[in-house]
mmCIF file of N, CA and C in Angstrom:
data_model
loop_
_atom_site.group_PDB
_atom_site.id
_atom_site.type_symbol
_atom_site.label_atom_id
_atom_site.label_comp_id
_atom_site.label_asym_id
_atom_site.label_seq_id
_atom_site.Cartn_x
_atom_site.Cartn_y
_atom_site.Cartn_z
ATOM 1 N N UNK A 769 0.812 -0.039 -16.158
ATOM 2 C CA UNK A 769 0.566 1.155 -15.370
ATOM 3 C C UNK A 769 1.865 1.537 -14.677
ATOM 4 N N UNK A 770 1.723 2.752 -14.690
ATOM 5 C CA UNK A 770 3.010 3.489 -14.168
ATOM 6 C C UNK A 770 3.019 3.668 -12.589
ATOM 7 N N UNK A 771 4.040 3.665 -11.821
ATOM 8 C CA UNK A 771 4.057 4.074 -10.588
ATOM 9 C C UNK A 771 3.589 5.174 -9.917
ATOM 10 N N UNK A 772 4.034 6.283 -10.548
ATOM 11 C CA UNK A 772 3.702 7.831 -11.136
ATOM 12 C C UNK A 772 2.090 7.893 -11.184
ATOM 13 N N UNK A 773 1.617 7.007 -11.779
ATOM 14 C CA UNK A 773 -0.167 6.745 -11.917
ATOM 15 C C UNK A 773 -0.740 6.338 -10.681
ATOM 16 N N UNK A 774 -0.747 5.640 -9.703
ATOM 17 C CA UNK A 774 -0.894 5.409 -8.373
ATOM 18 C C UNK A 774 -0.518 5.321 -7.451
ATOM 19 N N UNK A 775 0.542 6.465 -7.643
ATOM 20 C CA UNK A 775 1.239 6.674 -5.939
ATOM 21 C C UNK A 775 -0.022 7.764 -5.199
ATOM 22 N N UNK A 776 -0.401 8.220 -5.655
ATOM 23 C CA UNK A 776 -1.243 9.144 -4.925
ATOM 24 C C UNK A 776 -2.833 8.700 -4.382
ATOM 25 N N UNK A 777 -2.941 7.195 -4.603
ATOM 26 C CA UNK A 777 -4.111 6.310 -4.383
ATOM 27 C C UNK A 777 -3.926 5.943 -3.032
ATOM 28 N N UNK A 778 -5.051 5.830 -2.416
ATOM 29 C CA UNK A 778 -5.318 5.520 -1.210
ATOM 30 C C UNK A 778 -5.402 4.196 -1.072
ATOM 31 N N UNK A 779 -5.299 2.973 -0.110
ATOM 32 C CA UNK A 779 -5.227 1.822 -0.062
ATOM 33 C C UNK A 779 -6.357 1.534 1.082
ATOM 34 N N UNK A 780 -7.380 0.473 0.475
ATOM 35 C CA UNK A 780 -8.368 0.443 1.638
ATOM 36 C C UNK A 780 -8.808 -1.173 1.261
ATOM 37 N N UNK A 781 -8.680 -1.981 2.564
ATOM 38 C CA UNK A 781 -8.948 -3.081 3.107
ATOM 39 C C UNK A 781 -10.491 -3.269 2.745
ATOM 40 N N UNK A 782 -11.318 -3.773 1.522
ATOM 41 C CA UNK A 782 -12.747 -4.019 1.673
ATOM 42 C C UNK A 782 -13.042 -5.209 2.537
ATOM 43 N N UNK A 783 -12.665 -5.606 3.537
ATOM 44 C CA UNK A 783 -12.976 -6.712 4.401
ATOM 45 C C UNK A 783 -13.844 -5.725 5.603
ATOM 46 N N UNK A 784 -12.885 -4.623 5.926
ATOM 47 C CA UNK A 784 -13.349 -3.502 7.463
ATOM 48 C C UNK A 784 -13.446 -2.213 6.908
ATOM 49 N N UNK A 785 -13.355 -1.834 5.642
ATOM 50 C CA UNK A 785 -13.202 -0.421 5.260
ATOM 51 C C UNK A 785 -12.275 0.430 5.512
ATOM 52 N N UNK A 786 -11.281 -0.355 6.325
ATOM 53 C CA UNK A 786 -10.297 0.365 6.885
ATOM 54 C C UNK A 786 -9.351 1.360 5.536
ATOM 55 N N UNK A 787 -8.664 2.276 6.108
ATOM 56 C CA UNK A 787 -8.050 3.046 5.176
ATOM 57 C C UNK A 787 -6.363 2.510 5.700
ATOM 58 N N UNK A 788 -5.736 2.106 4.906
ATOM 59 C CA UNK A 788 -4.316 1.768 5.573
ATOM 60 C C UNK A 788 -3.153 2.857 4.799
ATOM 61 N N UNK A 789 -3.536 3.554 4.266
ATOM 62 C CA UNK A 789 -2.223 4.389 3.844
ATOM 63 C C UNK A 789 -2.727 5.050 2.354
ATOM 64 N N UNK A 790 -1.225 5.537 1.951
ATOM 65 C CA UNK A 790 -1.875 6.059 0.500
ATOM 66 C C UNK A 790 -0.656 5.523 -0.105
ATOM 67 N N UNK A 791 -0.376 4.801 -1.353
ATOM 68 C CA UNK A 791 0.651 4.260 -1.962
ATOM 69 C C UNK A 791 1.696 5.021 -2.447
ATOM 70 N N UNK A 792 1.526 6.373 -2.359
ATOM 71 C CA UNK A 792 2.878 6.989 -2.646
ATOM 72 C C UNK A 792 3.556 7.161 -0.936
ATOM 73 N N UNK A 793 3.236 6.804 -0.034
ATOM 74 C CA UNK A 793 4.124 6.831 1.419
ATOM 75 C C UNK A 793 4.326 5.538 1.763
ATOM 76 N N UNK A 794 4.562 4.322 0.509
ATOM 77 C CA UNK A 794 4.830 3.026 0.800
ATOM 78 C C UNK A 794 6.399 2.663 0.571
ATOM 79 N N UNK A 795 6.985 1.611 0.867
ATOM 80 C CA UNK A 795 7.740 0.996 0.396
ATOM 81 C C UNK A 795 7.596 -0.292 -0.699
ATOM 82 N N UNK A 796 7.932 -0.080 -2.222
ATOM 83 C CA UNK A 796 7.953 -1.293 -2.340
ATOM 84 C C UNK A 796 8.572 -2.763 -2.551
ATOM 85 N N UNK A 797 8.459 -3.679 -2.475
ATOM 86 C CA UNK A 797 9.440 -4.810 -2.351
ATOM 87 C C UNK A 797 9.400 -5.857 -3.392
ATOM 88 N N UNK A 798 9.963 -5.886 -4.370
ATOM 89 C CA UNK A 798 9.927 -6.957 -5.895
ATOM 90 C C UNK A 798 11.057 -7.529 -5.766
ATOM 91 N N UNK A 799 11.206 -8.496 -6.557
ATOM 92 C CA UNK A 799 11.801 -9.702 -7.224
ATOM 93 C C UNK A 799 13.135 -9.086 -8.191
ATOM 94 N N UNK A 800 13.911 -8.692 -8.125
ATOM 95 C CA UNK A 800 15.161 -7.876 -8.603
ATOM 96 C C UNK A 800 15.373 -9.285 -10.125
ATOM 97 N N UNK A 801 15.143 -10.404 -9.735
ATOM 98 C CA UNK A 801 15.007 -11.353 -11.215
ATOM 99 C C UNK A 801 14.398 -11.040 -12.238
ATOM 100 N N UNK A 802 12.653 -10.973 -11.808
ATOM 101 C CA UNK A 802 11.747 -10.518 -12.634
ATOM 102 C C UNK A 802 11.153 -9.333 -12.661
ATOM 103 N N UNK A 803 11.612 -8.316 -11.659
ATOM 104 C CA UNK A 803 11.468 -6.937 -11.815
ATOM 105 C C UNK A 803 9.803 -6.695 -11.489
ATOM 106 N N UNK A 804 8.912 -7.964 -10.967
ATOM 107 C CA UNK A 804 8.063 -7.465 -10.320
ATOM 108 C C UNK A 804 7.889 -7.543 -9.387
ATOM 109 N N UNK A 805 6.478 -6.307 -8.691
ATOM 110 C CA UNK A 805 6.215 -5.901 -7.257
ATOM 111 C C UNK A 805 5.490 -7.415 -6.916
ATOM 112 N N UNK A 806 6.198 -7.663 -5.576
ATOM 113 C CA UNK A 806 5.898 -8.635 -4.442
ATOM 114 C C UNK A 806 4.671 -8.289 -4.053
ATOM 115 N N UNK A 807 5.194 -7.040 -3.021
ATOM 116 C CA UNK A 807 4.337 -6.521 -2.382
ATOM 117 C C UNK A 807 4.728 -5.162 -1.675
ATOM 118 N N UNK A 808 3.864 -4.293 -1.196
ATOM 119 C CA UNK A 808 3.357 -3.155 -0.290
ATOM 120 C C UNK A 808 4.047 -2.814 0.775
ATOM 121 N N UNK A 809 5.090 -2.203 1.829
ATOM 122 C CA UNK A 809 4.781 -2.141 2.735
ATOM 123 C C UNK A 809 4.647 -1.036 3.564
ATOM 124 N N UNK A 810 3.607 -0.641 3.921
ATOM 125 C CA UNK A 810 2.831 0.367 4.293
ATOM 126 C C UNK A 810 3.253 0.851 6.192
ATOM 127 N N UNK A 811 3.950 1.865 6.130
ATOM 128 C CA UNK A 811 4.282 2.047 7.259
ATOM 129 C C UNK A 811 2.951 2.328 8.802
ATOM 130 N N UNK A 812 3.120 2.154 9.850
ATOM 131 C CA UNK A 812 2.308 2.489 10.773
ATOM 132 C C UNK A 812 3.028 4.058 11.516
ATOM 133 N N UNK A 813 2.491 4.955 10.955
ATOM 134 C CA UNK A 813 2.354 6.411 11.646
ATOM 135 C C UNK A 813 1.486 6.533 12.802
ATOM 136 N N UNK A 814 1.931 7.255 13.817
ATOM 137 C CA UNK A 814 1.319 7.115 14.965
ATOM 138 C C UNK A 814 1.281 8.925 15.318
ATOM 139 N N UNK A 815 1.194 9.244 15.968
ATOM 140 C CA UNK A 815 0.761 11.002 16.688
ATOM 141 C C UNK A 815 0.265 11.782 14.678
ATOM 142 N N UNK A 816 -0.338 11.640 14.207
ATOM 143 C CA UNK A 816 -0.719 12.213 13.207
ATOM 144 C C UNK A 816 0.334 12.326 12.256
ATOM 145 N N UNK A 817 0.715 11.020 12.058
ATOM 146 C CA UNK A 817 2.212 10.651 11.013
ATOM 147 C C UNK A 817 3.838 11.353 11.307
ATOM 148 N N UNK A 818 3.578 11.883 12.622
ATOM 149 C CA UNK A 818 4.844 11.937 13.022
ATOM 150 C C UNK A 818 5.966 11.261 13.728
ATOM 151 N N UNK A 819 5.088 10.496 14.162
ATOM 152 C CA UNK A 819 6.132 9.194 14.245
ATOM 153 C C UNK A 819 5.718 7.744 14.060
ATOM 154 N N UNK A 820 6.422 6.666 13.770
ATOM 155 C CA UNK A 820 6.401 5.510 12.922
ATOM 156 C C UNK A 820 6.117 4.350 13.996
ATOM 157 N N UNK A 821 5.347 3.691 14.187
ATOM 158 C CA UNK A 821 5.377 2.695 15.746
ATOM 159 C C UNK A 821 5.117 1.219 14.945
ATOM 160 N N UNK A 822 5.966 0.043 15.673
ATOM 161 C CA UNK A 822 5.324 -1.002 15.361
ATOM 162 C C UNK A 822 6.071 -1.560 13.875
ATOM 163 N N UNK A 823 5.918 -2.601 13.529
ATOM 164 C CA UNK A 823 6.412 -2.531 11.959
ATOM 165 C C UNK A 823 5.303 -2.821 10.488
ATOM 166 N N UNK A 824 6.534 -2.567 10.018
ATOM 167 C CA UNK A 824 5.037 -2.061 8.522
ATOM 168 C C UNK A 824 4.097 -3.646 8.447
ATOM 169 N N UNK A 825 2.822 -2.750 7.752
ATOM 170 C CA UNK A 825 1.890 -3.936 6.651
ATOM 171 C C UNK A 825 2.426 -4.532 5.539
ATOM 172 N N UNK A 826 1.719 -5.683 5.385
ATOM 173 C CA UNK A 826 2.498 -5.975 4.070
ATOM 174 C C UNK A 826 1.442 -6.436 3.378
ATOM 175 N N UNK A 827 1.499 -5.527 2.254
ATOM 176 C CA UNK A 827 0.557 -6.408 1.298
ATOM 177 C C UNK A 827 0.966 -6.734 0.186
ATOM 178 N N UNK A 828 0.532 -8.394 -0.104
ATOM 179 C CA UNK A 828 1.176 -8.804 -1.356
ATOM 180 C C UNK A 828 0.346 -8.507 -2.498
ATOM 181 N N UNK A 829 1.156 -8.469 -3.517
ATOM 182 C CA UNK A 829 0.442 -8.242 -5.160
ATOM 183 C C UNK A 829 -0.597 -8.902 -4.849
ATOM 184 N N UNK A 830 -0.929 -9.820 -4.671
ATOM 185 C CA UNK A 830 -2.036 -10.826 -5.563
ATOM 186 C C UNK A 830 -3.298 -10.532 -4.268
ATOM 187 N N UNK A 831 -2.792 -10.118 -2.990
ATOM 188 C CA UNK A 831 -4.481 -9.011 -2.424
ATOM 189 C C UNK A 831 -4.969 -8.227 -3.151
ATOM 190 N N UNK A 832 -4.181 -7.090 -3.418
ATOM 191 C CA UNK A 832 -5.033 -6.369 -4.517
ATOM 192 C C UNK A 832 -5.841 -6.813 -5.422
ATOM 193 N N UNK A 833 -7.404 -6.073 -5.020
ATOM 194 C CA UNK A 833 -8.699 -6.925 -5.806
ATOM 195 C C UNK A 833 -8.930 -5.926 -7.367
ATOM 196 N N UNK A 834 -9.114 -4.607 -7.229
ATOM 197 C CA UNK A 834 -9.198 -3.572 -7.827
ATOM 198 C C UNK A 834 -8.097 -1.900 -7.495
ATOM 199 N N UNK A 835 -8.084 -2.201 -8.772
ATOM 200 C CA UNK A 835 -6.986 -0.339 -8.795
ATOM 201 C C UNK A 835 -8.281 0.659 -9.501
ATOM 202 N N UNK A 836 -8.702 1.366 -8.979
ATOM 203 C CA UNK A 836 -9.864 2.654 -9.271
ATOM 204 C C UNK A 836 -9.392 4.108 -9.517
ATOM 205 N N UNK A 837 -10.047 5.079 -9.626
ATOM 206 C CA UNK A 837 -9.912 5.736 -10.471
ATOM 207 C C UNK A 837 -8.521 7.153 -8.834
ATOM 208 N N UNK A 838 -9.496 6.857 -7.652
ATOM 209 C CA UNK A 838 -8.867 7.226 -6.793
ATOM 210 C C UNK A 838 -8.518 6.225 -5.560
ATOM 211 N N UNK A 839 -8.541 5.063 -5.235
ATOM 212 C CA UNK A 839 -8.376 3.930 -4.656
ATOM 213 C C UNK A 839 -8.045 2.806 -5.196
ATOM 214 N N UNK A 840 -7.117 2.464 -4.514
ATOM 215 C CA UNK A 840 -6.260 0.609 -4.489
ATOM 216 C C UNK A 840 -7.073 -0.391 -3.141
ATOM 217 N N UNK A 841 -8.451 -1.202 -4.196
ATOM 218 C CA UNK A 841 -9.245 -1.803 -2.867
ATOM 219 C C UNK A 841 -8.422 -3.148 -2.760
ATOM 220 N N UNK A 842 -8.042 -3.772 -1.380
ATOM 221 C CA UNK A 842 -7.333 -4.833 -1.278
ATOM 222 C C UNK A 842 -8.163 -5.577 -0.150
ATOM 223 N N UNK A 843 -7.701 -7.346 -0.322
ATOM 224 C CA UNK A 843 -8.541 -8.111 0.244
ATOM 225 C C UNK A 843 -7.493 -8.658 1.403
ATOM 226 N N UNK A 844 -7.369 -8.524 2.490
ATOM 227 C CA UNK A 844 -6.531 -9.605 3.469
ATOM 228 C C UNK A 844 -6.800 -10.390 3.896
#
């Protein structure tokens, strides 16, 4: 799967339902050896994403439970 294919997916915690971001406003962080994604890290926007507070989430590859058709459900 392409990057291009789920940047526009929403990322939601099935532990609280929480919504933590959408994966195209992430950073991501891989292994420059093996060229794969580590993990996530999902900034904290604060006044209605205009400004950034606190430091990012991180979610690693191997949380992610399911990638869906419009959601990335992840387990923390």
């Amino acid at each position: 799967m392409r990057f291009k294919d789920i940047g526009d997916k929403e990322i939601i915690d099935v532990n609280n339902g929480e919504r933590l971001g959408v994966l195209g406003q992430t950073d991501i962080e891989f292994n420059p050896v093996t060229g794969k994604i580590d993990a996530f890290l999902i900034p904290n926007y604060k006044w209605f994403g205009l400004r950034k507070e606190g430091s990012d989430n991180r979610i690693a590859w191997e949380e992610i439970q399911t990638v869906g058709k419009h959601m990335i459900l992840i387990k923390t």
